[in-house]
Coordinates of N, CA and C in Angstrom, one line a residue:
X1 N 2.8 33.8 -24.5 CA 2.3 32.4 -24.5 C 1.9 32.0 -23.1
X2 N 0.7 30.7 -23.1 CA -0.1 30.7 -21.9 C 1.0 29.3 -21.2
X3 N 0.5 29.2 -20.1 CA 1.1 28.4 -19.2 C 0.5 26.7 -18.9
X4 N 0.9 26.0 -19.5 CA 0.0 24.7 -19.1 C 0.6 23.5 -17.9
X5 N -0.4 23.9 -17.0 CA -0.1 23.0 -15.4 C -1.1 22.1 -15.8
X6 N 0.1 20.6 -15.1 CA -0.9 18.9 -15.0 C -0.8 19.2 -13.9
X7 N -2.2 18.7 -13.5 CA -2.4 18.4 -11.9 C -3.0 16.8 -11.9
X8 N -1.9 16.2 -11.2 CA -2.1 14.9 -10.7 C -2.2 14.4 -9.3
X9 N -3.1 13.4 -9.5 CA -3.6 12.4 -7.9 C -2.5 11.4 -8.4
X10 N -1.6 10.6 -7.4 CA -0.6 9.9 -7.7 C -0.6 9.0 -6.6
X11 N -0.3 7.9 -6.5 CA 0.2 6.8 -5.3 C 1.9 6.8 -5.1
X12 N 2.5 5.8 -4.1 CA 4.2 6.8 -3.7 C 4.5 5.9 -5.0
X13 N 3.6 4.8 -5.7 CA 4.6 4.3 -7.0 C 3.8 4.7 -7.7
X14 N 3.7 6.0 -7.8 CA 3.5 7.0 -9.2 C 2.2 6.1 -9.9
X15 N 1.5 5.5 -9.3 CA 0.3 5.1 -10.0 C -1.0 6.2 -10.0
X16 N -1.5 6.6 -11.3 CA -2.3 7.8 -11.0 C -3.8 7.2 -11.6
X17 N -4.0 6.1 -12.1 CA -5.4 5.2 -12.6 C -6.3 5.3 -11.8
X18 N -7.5 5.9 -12.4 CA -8.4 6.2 -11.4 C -9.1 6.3 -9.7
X19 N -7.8 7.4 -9.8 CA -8.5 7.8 -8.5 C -9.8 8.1 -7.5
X20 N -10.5 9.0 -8.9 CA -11.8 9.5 -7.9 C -13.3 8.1 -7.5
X21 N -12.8 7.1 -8.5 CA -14.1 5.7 -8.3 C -13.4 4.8 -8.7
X22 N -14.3 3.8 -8.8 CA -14.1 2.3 -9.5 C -14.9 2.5 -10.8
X23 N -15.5 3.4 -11.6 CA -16.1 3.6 -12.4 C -15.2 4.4 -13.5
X24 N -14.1 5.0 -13.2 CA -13.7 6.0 -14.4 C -12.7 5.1 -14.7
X25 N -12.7 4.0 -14.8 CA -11.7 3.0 -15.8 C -12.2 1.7 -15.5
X26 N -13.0 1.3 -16.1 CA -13.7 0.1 -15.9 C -13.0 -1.6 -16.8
X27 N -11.6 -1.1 -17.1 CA -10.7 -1.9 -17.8 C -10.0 -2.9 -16.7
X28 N -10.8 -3.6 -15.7 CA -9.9 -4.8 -14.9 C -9.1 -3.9 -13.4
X29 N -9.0 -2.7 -13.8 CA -8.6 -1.9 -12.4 C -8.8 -2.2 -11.1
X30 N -8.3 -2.7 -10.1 CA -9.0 -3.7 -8.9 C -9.2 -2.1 -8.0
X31 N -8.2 -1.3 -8.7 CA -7.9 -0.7 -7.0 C -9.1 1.3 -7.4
X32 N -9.8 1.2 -8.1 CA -10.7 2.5 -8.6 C -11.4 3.1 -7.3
X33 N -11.2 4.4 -7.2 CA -11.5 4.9 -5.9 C -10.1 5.1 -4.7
X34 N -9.1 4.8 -5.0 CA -8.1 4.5 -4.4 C -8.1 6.0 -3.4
X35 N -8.1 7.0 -4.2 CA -8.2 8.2 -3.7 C -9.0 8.7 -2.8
X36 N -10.1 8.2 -2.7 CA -11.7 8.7 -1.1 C -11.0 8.6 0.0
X37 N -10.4 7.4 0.6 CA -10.7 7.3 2.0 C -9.3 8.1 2.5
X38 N -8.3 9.0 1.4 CA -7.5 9.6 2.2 C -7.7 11.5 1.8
X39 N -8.7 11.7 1.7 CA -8.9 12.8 1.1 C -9.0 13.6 2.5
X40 N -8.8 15.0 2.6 CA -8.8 15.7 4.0 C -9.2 17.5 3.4
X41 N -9.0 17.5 4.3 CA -9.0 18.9 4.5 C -8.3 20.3 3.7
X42 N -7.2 19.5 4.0 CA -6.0 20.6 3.6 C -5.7 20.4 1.8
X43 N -5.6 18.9 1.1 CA -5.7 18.4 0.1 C -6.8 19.2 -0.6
X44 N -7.7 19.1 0.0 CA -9.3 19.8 -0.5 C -8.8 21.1 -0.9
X45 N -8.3 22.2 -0.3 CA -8.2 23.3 0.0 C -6.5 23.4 -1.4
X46 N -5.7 22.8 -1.3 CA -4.9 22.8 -2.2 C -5.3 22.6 -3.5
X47 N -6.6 21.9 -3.7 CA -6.6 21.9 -5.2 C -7.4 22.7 -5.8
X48 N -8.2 23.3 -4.7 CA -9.1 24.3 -4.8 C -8.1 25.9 -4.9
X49 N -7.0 26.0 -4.4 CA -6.0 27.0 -4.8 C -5.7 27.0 -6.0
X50 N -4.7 25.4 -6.5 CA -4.4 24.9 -7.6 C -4.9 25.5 -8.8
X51 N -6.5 25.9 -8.8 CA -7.1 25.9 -10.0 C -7.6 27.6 -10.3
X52 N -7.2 27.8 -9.2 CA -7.2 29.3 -9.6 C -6.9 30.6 -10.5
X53 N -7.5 31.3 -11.7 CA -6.8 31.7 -12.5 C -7.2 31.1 -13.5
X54 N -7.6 29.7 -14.1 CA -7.9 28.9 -14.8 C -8.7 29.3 -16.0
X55 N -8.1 29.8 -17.1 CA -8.9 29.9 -18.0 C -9.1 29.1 -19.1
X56 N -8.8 27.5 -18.9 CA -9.0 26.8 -19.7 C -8.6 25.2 -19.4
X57 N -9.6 24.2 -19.9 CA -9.2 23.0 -19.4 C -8.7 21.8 -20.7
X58 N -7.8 20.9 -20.6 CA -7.1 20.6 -21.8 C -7.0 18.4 -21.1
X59 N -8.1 18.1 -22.0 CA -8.6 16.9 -21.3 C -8.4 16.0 -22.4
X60 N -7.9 14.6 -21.8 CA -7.9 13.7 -22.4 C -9.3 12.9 -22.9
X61 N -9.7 12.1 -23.3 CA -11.1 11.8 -23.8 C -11.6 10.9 -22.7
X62 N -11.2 10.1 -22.3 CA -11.9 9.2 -20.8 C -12.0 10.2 -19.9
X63 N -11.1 11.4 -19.2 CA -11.6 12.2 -18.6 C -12.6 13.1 -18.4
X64 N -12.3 14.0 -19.9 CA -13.8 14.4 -20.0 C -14.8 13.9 -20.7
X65 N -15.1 12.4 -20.8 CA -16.2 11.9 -20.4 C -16.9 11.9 -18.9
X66 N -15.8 11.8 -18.0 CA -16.2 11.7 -16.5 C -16.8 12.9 -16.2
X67 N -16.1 13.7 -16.8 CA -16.3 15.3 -16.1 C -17.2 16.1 -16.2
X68 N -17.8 15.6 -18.3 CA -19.1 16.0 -18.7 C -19.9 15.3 -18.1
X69 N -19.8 13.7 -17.5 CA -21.5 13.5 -16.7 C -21.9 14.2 -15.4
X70 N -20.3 14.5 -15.0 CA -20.8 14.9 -13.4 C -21.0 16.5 -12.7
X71 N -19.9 17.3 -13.8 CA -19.7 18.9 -13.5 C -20.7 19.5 -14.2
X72 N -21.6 19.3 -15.4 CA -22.3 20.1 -15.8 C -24.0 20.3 -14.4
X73 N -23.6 19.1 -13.4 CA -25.2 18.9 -12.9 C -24.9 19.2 -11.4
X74 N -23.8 20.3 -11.1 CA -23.3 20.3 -10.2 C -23.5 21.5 -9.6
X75 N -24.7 21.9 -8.7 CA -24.6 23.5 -8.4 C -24.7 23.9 -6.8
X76 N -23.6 24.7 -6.6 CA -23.6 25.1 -5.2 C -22.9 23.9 -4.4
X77 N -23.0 23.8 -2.5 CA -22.7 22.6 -2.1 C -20.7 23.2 -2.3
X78 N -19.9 22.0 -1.3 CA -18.5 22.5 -1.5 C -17.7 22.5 -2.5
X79 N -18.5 22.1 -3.9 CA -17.9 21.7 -5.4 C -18.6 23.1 -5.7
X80 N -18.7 23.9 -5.2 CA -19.9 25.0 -6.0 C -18.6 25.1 -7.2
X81 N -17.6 25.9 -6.3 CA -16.5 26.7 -7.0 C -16.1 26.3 -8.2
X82 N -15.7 25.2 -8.0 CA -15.0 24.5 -8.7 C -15.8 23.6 -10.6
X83 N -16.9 23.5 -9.9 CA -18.7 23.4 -10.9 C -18.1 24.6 -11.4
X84 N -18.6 25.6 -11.2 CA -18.7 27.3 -11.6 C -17.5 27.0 -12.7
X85 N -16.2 27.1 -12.4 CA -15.2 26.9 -13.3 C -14.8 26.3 -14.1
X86 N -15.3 24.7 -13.8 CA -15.0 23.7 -15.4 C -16.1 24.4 -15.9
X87 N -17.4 24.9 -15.5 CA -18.6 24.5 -16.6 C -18.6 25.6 -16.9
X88 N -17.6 26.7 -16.7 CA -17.6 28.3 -17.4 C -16.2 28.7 -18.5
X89 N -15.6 27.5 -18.5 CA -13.9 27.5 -19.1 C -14.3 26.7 -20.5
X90 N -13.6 27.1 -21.1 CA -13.2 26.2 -22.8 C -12.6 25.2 -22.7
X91 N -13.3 24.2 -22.8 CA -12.7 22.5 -22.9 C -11.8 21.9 -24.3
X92 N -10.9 21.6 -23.7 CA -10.0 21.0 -25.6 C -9.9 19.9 -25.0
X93 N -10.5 18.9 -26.2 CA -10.4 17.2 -25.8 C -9.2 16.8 -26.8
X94 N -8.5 16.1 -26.6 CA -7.7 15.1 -27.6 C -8.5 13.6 -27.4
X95 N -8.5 13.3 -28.5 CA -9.2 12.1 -28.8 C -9.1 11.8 -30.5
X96 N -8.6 10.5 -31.1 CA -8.3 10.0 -32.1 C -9.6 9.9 -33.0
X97 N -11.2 9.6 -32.2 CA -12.1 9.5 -33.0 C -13.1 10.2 -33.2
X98 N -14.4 10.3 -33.4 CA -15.2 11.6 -33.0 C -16.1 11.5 -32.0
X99 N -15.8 12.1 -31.1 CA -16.6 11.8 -30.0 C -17.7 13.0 -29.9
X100 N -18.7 12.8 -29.2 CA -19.6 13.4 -28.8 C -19.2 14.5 -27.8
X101 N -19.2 15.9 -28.1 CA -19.0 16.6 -27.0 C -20.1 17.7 -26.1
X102 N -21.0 17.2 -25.0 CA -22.0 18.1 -25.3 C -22.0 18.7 -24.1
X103 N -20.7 18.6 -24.0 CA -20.5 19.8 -22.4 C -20.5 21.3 -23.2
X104 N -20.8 21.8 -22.6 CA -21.1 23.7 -23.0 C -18.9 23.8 -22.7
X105 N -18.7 24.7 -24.5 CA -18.0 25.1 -24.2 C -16.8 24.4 -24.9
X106 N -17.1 23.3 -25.3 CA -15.7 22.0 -25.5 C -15.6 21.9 -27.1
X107 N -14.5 21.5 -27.8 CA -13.7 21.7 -28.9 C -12.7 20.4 -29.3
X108 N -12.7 19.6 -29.8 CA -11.9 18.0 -30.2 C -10.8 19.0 -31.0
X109 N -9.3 18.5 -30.2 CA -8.4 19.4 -30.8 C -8.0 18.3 -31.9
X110 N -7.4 19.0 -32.8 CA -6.9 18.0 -34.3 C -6.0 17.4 -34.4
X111 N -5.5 16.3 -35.4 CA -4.5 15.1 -35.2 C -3.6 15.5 -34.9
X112 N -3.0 16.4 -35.3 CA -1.4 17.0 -35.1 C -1.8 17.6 -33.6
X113 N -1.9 17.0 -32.1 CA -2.0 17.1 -31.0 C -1.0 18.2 -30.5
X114 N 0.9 17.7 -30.5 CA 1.9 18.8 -30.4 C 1.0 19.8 -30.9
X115 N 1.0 20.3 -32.1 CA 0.4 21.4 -32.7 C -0.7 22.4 -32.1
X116 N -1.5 21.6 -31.7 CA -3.0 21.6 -31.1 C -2.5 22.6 -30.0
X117 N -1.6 21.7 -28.7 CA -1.4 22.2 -27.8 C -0.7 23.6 -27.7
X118 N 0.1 23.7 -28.4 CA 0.3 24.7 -28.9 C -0.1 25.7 -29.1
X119 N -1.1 25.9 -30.0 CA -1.9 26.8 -30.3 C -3.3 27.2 -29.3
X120 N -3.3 26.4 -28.2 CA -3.9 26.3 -27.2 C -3.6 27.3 -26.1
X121 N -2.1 27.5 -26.0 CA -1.6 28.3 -25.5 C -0.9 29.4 -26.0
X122 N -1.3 29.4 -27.3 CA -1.7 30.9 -27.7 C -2.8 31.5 -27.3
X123 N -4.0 31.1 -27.2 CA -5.2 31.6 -26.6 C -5.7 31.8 -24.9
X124 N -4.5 31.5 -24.1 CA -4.9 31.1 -23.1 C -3.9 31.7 -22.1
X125 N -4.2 32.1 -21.0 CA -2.7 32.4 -19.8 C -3.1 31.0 -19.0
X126 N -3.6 30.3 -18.4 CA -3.6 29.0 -17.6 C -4.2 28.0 -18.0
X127 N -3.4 27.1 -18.4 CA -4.3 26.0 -19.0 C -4.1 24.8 -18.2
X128 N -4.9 23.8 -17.5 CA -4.8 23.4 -16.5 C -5.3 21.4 -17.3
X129 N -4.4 20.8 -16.9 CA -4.7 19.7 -17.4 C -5.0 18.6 -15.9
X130 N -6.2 18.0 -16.2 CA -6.4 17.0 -14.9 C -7.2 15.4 -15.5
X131 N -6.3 14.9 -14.6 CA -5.9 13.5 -14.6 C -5.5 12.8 -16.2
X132 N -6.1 12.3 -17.0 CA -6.0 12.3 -19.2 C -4.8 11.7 -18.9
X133 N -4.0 10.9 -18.5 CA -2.7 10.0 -18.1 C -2.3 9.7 -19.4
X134 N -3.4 9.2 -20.6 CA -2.3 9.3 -21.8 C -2.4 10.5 -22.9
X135 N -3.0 11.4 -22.6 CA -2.8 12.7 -22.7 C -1.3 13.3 -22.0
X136 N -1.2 12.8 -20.5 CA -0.2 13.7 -20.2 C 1.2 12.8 -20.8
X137 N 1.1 11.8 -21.1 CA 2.3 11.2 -21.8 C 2.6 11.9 -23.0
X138 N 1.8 12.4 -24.1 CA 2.5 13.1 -24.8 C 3.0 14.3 -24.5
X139 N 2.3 15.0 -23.5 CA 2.4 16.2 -23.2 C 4.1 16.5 -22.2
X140 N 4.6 14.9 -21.2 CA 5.7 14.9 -21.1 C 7.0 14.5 -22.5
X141 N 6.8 13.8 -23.0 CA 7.5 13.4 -24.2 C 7.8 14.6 -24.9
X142 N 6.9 15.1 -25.7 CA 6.8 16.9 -26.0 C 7.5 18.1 -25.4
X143 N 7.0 18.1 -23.8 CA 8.0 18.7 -23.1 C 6.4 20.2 -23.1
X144 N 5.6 19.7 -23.3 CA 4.2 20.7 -23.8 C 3.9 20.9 -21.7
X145 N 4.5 21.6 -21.4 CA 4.0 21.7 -19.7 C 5.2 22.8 -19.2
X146 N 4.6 23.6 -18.5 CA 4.9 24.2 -17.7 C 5.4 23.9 -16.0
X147 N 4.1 23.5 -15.9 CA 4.3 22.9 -14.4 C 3.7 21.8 -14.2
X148 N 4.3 20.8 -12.8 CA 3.8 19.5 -13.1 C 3.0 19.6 -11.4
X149 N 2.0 19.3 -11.1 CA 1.7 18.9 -9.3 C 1.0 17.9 -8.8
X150 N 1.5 17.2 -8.1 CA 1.6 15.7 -8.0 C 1.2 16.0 -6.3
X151 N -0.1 15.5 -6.3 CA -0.7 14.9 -4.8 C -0.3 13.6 -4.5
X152 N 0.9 13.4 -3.8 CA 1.7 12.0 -3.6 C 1.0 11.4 -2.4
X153 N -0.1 10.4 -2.8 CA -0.8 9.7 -1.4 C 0.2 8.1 -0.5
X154 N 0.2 8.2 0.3 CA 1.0 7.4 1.1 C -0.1 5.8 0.9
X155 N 0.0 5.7 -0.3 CA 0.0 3.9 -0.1 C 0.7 3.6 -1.4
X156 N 1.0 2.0 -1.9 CA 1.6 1.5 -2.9 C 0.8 0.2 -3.2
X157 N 0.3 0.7 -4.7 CA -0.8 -0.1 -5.9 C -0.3 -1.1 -6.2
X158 N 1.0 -1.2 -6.9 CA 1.5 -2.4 -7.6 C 1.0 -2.4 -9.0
X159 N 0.2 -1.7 -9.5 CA -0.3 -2.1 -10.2 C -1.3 -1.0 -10.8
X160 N -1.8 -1.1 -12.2 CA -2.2 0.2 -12.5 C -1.1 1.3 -13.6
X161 N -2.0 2.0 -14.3 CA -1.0 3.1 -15.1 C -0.3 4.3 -14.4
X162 N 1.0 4.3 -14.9 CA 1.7 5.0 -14.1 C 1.9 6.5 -14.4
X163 N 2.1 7.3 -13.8 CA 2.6 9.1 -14.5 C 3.5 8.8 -15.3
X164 N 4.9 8.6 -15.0 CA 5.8 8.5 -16.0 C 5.3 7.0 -16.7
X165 N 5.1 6.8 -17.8 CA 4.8 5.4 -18.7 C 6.2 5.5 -19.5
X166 N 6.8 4.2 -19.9 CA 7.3 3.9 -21.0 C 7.4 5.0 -21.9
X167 N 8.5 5.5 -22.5 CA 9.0 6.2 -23.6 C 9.0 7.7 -22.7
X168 N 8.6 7.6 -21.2 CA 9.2 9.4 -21.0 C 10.4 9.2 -21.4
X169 N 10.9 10.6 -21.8 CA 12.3 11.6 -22.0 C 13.2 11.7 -20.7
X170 N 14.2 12.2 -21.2 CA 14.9 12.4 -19.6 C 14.8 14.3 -19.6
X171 N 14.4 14.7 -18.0 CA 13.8 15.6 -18.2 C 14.1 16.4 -16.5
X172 N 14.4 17.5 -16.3 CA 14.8 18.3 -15.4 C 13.7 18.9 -15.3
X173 N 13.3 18.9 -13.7 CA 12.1 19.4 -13.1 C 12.7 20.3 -11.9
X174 N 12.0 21.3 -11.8 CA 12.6 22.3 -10.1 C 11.6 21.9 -9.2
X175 N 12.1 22.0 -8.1 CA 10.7 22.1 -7.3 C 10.3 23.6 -6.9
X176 N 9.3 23.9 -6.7 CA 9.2 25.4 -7.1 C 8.9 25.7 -5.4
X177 N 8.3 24.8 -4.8 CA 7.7 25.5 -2.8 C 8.4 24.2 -2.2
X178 N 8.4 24.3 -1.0 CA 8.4 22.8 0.0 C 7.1 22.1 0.3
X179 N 7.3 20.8 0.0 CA 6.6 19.8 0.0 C 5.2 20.0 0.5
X180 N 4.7 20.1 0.8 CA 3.5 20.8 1.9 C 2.1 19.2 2.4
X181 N 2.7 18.4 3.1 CA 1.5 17.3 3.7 C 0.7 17.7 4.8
X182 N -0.5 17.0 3.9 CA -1.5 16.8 5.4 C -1.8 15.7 6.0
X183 N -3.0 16.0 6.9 CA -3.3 15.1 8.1 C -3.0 13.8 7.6
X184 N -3.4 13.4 6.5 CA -3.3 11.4 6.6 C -2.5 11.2 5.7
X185 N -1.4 12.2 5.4 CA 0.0 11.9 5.0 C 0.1 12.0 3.0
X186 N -1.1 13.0 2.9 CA -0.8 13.4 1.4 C 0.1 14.1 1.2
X187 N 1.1 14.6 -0.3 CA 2.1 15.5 0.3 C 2.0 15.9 -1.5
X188 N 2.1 17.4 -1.3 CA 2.1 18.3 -2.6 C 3.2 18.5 -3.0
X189 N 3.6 17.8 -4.1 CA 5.2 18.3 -4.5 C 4.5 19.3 -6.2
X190 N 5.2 20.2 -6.1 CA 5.1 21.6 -7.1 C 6.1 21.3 -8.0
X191 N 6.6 21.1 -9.2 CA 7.4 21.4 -10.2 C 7.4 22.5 -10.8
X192 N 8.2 23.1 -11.9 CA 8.2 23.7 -13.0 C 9.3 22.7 -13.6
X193 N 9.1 23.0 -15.5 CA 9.9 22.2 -16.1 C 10.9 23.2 -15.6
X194 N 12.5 22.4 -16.1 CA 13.6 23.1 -16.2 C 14.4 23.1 -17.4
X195 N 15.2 23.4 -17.9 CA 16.4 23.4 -18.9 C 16.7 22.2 -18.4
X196 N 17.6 21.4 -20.2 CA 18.0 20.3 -20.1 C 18.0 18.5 -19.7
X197 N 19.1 18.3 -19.5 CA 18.4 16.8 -19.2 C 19.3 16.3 -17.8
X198 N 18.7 15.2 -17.3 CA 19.8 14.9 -15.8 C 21.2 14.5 -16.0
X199 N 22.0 15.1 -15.4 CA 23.2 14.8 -15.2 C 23.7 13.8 -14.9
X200 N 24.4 12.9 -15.0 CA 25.2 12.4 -13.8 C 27.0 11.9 -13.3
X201 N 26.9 11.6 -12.4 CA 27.9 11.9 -11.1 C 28.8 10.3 -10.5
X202 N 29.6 10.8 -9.6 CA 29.8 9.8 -8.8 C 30.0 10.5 -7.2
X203 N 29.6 9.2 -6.2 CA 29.3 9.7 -4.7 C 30.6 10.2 -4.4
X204 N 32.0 10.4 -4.7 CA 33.1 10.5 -4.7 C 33.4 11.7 -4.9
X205 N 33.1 12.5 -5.5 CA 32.7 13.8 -6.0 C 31.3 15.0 -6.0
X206 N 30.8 15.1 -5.0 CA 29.6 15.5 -4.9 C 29.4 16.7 -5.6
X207 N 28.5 16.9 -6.0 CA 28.5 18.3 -7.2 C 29.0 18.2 -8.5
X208 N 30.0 16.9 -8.7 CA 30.7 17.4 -9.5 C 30.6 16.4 -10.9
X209 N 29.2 16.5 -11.2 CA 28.2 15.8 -12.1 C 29.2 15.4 -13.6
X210 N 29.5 14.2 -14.2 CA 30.1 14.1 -15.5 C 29.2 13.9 -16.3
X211 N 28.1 14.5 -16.6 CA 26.9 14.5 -17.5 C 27.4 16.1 -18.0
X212 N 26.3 16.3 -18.9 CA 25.8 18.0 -19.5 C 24.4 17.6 -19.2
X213 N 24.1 18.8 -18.7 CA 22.8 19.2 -19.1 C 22.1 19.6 -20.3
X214 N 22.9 19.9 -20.9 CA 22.4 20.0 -22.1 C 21.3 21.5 -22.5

């Protein structure tokens, strides 16, 4: 069975609503583009690792809308790589209605979504999900993830859709590397899911959790 990693752009209060413009959620969002003016070097180069391996992309329907107007017209330049890859991988959209899919390559997965995903990763070793925020809500709820990686940028939105929404599960995550920030204070935190659910404790007893994990 294949492996499915979310890769998210996030603010320190876990707001992840359109980062790359003011155009990819045109629903009242004051703060669209939030993501440009702290983007660097090292961030660049992490996501461009991130996606390596990638034999498949698993997108919510406002996303790949964004992705079909802009990655199919994209060639060479420092997006070459990354062009090359969405626009050479098998696209699975979830979307309730029928949407138009006229990116090379893409597939509207069916109502039973759990299911879908599933069978998604029967066909696949890396399935890579980016940004689809109410996509990745089922996909935490479900428990349908492998690994989670969160580009934590140093400002706070107030406002905006958040990574964890209403109705997450309670849910054990590892951290798999150490934190890794750059120059203007981005910071990569790596997950894998884990077994179970959070424990808890008193400060009186350190370690000595009166939860189960379960």
């Amino acid at each position: 069975m294949g492996l499915v990693h979310i890769e998210l752009f996030t603010t320190l209060d876990l707001v992840g609503q359109a980062p790359g413009g003011p155009g990819e959620d045109p629903g009242g969002f004051r703060f669209g583009g939030w993501q440009a003016p702290l983007l660097d070097e090292v961030s660049g180069a992490q996501v461009a690792a991130a996606y390596e391996g990638t034999d498949a992309l698993l997108l919510g329907r406002r996303t790949y809308d964004i992705f079909a107007a802009h990655w199919p017209h994209q060639r060479g330049g420092q997006d070459g790589g990354i062009a090359a890859l969405f626009n050479g991988v098998p696209k699975y959209v979830a979307s309730r209605g029928r949407p138009r899919l006229p990116w090379a390559g893409s597939t509207q997965l069916g109502a039973d979504l759990a299911g879908a995903v599933r069978q998604v990763r029967e066909r696949h070793e890396h399935v890579r999900v980016v940004g689809s925020l109410d996509l990745v809500q089922t996909l935490l709820r479900e428990r349908l993830f492998d690994r989670l990686d969160l580009w934590v940028h140093p400002i706070v939105l107030g406002e905006g859709k958040r990574v964890f929404a209403a109705g997450a599960v309670p849910t054990n995550l590892a951290l798999l590397e150490p934190p890794a920030a750059g120059p203007r204070g981005t910071v990569l935190l790596r997950y894998a899911l884990a077994a179970g659910t959070p424990a808890t404790g008193t400060m009186s007893a350190p370690g000595r959790g009166t939860g189960r994990g379960g």
